[in-house]
PDB file of N, CA and C in Angstrom:
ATOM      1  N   UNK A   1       0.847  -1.180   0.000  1.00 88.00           N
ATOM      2  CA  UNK A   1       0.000   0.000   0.000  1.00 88.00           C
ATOM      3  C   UNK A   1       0.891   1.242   0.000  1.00 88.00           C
ATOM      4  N   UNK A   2       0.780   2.206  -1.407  1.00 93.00           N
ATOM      5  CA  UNK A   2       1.241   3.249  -0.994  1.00 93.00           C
ATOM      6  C   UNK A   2       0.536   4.494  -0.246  1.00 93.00           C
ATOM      7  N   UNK A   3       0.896   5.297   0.279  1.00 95.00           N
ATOM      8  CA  UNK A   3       0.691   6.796   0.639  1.00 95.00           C
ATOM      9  C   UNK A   3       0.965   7.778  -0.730  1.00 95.00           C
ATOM     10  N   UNK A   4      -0.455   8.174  -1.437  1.00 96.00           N
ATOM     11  CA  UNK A   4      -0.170   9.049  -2.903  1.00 96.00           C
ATOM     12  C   UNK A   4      -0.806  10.689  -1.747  1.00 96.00           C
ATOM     13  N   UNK A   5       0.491  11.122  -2.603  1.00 96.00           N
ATOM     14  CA  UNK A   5      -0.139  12.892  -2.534  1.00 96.00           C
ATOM     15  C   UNK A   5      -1.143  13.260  -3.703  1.00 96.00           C
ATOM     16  N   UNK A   6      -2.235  13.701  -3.708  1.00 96.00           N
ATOM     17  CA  UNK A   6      -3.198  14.605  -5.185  1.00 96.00           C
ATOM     18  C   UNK A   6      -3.194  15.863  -4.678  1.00 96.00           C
ATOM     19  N   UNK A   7      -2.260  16.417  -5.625  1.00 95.00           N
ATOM     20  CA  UNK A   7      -2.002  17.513  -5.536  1.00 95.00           C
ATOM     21  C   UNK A   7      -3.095  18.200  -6.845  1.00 95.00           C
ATOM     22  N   UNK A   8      -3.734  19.405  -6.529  1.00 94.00           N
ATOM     23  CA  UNK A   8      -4.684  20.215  -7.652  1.00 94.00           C
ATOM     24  C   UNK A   8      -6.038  19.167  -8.179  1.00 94.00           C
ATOM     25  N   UNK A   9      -5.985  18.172  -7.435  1.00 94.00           N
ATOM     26  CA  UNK A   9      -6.984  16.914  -7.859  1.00 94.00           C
ATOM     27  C   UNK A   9      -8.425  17.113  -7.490  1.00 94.00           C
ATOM     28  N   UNK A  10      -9.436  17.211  -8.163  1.00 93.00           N
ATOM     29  CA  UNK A  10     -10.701  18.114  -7.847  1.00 93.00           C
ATOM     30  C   UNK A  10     -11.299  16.815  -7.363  1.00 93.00           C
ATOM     31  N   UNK A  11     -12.361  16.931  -6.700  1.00 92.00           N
ATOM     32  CA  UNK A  11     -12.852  15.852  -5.513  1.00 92.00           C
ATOM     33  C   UNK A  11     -13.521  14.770  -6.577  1.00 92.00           C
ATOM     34  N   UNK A  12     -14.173  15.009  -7.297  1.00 94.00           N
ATOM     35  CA  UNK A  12     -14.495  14.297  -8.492  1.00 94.00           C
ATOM     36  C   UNK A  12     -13.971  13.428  -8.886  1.00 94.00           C
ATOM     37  N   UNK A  13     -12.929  13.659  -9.603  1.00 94.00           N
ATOM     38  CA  UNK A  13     -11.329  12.841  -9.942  1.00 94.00           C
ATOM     39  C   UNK A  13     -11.011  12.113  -8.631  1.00 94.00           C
ATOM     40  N   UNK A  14     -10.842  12.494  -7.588  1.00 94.00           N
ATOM     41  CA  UNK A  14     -10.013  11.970  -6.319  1.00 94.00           C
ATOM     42  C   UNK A  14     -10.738  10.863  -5.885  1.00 94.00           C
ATOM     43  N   UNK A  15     -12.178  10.702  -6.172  1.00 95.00           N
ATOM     44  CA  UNK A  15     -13.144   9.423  -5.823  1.00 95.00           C
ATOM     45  C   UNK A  15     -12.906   9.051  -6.923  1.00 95.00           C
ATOM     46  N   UNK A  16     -12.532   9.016  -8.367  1.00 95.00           N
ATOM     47  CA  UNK A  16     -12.632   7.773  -9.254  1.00 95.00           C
ATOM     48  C   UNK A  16     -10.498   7.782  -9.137  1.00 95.00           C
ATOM     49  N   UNK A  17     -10.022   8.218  -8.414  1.00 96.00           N
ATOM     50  CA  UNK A  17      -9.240   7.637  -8.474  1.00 96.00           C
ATOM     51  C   UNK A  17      -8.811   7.065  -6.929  1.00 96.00           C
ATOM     52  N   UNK A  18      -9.821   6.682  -6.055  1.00 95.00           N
ATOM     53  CA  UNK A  18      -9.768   5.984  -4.699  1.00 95.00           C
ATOM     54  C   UNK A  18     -10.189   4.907  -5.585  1.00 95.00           C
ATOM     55  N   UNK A  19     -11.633   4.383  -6.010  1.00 96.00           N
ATOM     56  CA  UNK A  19     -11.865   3.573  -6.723  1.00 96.00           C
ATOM     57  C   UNK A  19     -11.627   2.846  -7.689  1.00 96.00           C
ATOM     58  N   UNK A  20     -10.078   3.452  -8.189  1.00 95.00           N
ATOM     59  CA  UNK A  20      -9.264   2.933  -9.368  1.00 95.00           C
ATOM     60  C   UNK A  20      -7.966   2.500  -8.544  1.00 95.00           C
ATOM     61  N   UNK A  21      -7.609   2.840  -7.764  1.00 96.00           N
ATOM     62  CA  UNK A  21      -6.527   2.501  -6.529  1.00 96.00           C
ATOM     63  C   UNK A  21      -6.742   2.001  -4.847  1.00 96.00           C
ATOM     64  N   UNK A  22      -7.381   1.289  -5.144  1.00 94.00           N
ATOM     65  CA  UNK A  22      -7.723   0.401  -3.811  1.00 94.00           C
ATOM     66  C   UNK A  22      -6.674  -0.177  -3.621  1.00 94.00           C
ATOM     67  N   UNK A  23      -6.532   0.325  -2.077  1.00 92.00           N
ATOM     68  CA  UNK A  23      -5.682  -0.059  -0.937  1.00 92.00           C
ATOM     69  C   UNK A  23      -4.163   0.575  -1.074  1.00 92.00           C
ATOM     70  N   UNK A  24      -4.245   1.680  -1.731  1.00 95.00           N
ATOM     71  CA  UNK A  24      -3.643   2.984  -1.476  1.00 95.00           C
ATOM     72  C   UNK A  24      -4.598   4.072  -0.712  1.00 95.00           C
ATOM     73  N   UNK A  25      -3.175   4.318  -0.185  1.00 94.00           N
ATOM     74  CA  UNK A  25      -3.900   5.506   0.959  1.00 94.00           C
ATOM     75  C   UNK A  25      -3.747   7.187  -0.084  1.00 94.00           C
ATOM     76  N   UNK A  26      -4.502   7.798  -0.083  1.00 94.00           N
ATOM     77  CA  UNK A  26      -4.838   8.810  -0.819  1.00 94.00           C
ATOM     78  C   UNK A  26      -4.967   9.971   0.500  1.00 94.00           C
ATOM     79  N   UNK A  27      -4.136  10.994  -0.052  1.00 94.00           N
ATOM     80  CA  UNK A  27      -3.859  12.133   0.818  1.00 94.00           C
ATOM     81  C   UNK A  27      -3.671  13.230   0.475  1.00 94.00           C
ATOM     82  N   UNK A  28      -3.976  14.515   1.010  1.00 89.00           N
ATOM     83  CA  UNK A  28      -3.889  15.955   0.614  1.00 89.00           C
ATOM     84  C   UNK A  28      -2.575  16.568   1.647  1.00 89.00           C
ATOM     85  N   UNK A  29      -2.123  17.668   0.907  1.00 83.00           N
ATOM     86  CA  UNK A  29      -0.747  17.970   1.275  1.00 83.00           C
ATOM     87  C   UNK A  29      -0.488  18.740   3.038  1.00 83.00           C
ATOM     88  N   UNK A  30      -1.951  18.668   3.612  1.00 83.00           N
ATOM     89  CA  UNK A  30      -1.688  19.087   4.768  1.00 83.00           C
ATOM     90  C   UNK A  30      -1.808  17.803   5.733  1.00 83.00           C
ATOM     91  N   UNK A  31      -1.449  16.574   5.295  1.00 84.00           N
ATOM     92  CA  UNK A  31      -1.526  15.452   5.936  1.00 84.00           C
ATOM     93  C   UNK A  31       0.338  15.507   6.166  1.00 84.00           C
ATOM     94  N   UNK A  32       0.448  14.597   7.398  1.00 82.00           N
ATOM     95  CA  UNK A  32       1.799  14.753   8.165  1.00 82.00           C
ATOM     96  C   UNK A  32       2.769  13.259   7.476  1.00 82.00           C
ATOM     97  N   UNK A  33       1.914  12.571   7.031  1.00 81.00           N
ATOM     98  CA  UNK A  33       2.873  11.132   6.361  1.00 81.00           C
ATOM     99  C   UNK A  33       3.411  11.959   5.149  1.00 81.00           C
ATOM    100  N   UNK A  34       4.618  11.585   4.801  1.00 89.00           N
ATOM    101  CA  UNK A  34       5.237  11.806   3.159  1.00 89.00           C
ATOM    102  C   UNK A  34       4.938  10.857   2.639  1.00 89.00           C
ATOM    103  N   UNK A  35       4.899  11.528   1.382  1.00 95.00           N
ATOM    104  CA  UNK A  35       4.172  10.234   0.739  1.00 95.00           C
ATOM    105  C   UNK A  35       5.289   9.485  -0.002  1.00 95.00           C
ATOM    106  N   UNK A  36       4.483   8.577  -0.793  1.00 96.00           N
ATOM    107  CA  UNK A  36       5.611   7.454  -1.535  1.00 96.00           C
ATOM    108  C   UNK A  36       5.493   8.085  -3.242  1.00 96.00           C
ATOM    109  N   UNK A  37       4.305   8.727  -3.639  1.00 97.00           N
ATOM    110  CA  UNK A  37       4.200   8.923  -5.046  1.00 97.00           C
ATOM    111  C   UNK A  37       3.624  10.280  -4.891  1.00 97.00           C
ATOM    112  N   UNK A  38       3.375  11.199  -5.734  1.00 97.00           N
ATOM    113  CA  UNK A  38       2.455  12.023  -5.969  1.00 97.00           C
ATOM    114  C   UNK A  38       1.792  12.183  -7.353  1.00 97.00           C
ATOM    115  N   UNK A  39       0.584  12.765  -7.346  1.00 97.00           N
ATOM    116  CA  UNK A  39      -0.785  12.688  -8.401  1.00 97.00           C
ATOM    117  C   UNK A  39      -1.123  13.767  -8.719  1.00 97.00           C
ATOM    118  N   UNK A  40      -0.786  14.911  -9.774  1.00 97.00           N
ATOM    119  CA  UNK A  40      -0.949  16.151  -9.551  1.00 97.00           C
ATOM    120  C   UNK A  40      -2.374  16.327 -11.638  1.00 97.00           C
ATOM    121  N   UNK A  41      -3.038  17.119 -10.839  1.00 97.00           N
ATOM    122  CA  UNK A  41      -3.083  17.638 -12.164  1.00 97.00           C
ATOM    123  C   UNK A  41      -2.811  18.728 -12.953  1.00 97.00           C
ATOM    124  N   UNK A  42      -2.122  18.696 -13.630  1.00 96.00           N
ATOM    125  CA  UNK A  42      -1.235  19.581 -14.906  1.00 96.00           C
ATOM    126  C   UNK A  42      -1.742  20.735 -14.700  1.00 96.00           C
ATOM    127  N   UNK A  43      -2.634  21.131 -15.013  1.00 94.00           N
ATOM    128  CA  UNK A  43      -3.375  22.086 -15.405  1.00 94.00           C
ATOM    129  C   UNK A  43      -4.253  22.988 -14.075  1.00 94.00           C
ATOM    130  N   UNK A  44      -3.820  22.404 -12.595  1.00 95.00           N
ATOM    131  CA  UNK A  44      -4.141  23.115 -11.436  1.00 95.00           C
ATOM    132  C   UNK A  44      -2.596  23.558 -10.800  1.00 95.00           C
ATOM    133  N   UNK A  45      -1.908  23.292 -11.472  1.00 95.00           N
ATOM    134  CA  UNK A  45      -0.432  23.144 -10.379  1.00 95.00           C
ATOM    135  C   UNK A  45       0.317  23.805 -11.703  1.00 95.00           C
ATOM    136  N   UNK A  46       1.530  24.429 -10.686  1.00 95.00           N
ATOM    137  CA  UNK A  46       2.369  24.667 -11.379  1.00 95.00           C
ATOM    138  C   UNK A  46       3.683  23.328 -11.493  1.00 95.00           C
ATOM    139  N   UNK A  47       3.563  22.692 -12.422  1.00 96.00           N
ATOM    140  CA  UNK A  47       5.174  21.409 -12.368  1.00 96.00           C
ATOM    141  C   UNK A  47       6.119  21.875 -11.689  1.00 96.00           C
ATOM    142  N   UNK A  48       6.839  23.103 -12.199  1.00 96.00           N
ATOM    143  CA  UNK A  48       7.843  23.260 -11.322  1.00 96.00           C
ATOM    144  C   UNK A  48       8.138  23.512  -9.772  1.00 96.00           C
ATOM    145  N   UNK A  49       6.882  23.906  -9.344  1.00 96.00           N
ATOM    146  CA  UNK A  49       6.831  24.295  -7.571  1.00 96.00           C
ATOM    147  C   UNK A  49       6.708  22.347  -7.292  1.00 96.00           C
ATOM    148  N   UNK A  50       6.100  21.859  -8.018  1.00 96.00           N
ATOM    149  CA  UNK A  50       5.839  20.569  -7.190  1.00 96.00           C
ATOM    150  C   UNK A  50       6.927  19.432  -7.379  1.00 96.00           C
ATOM    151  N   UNK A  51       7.861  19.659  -8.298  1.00 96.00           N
ATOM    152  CA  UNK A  51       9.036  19.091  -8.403  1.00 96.00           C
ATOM    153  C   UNK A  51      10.014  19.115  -7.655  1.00 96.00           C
ATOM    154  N   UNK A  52       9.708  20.831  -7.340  1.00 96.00           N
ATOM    155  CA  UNK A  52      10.898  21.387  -6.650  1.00 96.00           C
ATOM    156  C   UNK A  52      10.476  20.618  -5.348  1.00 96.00           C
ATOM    157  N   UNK A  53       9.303  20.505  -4.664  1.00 94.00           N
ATOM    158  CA  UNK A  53       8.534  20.265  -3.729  1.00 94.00           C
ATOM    159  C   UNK A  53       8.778  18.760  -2.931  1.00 94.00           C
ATOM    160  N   UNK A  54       8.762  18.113  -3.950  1.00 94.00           N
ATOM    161  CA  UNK A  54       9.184  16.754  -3.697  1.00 94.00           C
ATOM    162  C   UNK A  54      10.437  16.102  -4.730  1.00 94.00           C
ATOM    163  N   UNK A  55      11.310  16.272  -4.559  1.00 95.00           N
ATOM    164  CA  UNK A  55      12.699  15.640  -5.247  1.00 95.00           C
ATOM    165  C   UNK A  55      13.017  14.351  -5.229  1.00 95.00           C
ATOM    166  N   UNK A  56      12.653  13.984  -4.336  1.00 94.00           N
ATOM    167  CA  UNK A  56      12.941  12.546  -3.967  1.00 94.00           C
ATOM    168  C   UNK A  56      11.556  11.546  -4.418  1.00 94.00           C
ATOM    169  N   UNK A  57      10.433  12.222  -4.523  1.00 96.00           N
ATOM    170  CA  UNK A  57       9.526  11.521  -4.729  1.00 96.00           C
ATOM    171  C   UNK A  57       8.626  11.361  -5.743  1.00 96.00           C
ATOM    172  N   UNK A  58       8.288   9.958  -6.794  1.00 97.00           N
ATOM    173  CA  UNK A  58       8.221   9.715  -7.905  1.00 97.00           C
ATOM    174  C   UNK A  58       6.311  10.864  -8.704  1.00 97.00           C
ATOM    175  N   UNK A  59       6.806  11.186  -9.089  1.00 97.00           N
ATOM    176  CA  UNK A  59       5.444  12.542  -9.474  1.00 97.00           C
ATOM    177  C   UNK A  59       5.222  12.569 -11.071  1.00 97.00           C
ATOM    178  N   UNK A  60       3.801  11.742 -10.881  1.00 97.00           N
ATOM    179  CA  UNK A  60       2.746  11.498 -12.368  1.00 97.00           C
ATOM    180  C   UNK A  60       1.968  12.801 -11.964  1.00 97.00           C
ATOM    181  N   UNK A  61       1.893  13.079 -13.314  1.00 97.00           N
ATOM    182  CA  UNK A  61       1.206  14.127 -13.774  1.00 97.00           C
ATOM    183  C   UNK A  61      -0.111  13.817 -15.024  1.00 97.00           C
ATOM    184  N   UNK A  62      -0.963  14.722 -15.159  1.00 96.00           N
ATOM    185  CA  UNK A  62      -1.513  14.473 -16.008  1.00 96.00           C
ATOM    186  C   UNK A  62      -2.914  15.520 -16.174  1.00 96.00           C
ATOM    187  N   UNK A  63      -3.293  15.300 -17.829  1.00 95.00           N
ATOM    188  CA  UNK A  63      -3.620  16.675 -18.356  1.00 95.00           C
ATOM    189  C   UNK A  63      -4.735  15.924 -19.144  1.00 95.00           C
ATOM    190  N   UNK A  64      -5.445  16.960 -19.903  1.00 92.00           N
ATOM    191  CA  UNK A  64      -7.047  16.426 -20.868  1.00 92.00           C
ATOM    192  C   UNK A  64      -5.378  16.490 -21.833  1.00 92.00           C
ATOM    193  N   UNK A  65      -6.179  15.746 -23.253  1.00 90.00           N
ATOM    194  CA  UNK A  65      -5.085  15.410 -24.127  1.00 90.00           C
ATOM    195  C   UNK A  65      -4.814  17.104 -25.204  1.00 90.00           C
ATOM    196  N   UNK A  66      -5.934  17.857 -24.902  1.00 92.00           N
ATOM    197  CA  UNK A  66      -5.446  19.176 -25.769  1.00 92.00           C
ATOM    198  C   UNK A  66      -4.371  19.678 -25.057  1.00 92.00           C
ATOM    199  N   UNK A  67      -3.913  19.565 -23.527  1.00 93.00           N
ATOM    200  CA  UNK A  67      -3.406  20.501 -23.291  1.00 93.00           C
ATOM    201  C   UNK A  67      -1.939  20.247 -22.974  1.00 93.00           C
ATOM    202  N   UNK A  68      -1.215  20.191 -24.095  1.00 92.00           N
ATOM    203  CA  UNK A  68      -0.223  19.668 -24.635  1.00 92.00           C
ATOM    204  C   UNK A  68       0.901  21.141 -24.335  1.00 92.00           C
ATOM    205  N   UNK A  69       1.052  22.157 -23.969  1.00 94.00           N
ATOM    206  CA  UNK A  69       1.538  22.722 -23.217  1.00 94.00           C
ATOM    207  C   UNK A  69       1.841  22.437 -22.082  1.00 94.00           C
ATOM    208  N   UNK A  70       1.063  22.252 -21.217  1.00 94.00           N
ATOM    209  CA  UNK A  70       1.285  21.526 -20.019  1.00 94.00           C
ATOM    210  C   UNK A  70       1.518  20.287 -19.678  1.00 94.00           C
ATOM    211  N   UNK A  71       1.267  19.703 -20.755  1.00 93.00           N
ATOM    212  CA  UNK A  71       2.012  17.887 -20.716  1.00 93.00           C
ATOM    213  C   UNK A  71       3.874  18.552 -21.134  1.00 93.00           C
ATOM    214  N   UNK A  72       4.127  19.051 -21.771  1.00 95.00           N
ATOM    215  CA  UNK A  72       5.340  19.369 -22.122  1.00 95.00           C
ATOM    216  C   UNK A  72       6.328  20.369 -21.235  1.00 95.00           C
ATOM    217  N   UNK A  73       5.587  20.974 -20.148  1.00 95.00           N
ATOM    218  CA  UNK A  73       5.783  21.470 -18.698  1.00 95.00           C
ATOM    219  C   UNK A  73       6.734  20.473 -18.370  1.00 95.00           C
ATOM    220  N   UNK A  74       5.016  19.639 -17.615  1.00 96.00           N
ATOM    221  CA  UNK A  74       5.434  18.639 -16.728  1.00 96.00           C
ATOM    222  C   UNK A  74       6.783  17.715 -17.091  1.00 96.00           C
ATOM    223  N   UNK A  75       6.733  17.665 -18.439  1.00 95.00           N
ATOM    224  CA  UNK A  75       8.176  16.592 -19.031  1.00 95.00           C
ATOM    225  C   UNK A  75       9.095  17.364 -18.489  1.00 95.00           C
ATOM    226  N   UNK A  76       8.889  18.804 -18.790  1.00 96.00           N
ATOM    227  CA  UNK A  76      10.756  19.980 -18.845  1.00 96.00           C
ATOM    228  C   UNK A  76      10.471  19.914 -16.826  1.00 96.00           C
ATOM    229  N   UNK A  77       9.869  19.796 -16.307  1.00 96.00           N
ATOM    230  CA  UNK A  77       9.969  20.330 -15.072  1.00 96.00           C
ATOM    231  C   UNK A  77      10.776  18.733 -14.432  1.00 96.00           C
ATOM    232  N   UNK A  78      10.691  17.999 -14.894  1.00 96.00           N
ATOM    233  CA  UNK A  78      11.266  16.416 -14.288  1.00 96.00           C
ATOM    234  C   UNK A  78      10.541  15.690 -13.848  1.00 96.00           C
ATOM    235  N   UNK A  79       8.909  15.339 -14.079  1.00 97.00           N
ATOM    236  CA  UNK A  79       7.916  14.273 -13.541  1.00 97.00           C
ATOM    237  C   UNK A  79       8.091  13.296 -14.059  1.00 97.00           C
ATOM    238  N   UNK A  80       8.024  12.425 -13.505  1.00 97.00           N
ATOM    239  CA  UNK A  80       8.531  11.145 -13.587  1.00 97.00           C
ATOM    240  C   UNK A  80       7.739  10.291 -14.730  1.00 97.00           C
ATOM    241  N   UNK A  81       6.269  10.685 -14.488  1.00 96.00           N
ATOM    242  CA  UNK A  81       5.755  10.270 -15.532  1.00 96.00           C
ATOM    243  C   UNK A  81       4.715  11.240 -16.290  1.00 96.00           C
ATOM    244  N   UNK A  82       4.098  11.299 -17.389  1.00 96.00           N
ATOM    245  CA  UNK A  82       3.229  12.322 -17.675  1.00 96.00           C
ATOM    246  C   UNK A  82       2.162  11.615 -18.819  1.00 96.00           C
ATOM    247  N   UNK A  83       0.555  11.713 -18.603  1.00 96.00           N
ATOM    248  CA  UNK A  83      -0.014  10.925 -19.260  1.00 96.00           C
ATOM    249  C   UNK A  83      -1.090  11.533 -19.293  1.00 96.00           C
ATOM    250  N   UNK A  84      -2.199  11.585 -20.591  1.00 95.00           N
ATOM    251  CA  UNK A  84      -3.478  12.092 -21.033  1.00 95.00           C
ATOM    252  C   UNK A  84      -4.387  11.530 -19.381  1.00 95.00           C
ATOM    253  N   UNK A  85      -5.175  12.391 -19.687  1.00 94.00           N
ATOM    254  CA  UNK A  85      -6.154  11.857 -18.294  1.00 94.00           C
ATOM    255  C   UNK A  85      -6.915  10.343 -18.701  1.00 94.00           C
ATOM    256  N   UNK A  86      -7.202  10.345 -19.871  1.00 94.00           N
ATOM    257  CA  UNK A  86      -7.805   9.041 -20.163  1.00 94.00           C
ATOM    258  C   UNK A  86      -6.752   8.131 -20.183  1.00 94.00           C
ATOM    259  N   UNK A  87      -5.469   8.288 -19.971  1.00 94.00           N
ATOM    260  CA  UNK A  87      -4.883   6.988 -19.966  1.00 94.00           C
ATOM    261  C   UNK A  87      -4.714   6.701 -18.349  1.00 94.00           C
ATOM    262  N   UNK A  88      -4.818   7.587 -17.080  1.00 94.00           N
ATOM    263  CA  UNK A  88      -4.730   7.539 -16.131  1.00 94.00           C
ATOM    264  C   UNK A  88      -5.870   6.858 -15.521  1.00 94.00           C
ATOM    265  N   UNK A  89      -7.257   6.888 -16.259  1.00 93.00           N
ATOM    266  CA  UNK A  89      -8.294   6.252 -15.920  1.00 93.00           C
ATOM    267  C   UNK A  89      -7.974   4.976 -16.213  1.00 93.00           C
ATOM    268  N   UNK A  90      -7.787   4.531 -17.615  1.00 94.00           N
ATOM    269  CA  UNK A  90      -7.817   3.607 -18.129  1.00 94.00           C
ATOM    270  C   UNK A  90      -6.409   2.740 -17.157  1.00 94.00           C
ATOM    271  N   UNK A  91      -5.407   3.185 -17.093  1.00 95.00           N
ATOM    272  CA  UNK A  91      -4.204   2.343 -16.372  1.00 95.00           C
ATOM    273  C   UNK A  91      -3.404   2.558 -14.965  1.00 95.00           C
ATOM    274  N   UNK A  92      -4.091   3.741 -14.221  1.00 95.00           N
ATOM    275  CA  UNK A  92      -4.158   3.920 -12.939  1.00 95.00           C
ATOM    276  C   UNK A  92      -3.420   2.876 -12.056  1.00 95.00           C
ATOM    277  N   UNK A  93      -3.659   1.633 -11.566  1.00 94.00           N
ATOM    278  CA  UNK A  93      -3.057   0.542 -10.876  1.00 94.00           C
ATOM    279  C   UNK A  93      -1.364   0.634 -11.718  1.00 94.00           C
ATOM    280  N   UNK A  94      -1.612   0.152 -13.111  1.00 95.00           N
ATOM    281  CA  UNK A  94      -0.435   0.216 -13.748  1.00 95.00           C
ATOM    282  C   UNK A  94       0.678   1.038 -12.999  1.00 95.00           C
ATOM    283  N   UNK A  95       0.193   2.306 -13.827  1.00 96.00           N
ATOM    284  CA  UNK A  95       0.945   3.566 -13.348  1.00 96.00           C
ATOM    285  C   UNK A  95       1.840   3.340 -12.384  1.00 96.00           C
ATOM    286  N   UNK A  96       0.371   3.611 -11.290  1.00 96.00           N
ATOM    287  CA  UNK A  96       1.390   3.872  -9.907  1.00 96.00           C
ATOM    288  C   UNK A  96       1.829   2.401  -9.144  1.00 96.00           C
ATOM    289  N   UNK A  97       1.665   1.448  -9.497  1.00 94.00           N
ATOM    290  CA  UNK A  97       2.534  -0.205  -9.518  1.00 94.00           C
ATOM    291  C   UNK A  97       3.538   0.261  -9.894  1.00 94.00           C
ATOM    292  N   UNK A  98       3.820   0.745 -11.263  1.00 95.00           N
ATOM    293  CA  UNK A  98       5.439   1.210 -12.006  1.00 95.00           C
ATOM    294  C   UNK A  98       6.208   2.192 -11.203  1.00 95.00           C
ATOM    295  N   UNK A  99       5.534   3.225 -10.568  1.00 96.00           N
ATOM    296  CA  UNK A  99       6.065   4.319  -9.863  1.00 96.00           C
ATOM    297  C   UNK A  99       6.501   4.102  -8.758  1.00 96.00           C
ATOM    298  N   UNK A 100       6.014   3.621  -8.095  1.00 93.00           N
ATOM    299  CA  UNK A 100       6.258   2.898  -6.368  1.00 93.00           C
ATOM    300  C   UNK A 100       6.942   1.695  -6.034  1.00 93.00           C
ATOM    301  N   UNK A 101       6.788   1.207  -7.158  1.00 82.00           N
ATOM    302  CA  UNK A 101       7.988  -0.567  -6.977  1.00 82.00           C
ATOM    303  C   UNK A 101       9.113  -0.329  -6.400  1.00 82.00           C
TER     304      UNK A 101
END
């Protein structure tokens, strides 16, 4: 079980992605555990504050597929991974299995 940070993650999203990640613990940034991964979305956050933010810790990002500015952020800022929102629905477990191993 990891501890994920969702960082900019609107409550909406944050229940289909409890329900896409069962038995990860899901957390907001005024919680006192560090986490093991973080979950940001592109387009509420700035990449670079949250990179800078966590260095040590593996940070998927992800954006609607137009907004290809900010997928190309997140690449230049150093996230570990960066993916259309529909592929985050669609491979969620994947993902963060790959990120946290």
């Amino acid at each position: 079980m990891a501890t994920i940070l969702v960082v900019g993650v609107d409550v909406f999203f944050r229940g289909k992605l409890e329900a896409l990640l069962p038995g990860h613990h899901l957390i907001t940034a005024d919680h006192i555990d560090p986490p093991d991964l973080v979950i940001c979305d592109i387009a509420r956050i700035e990449p670079e504050e949250v990179a800078d933010a966590y260095p040590d810790v593996p940070i998927l990002g992800y954006a609607n597929h137009t907004d290809t500015a900010g997928l190309r952020r997140a690449h230049g800022a150093g996230f570990d991974q960066v993916v259309v929102k529909a592929a985050l629905n669609e491979r969620a477990k994947e993902l963060v299995d790959g990120l946290v191993a």
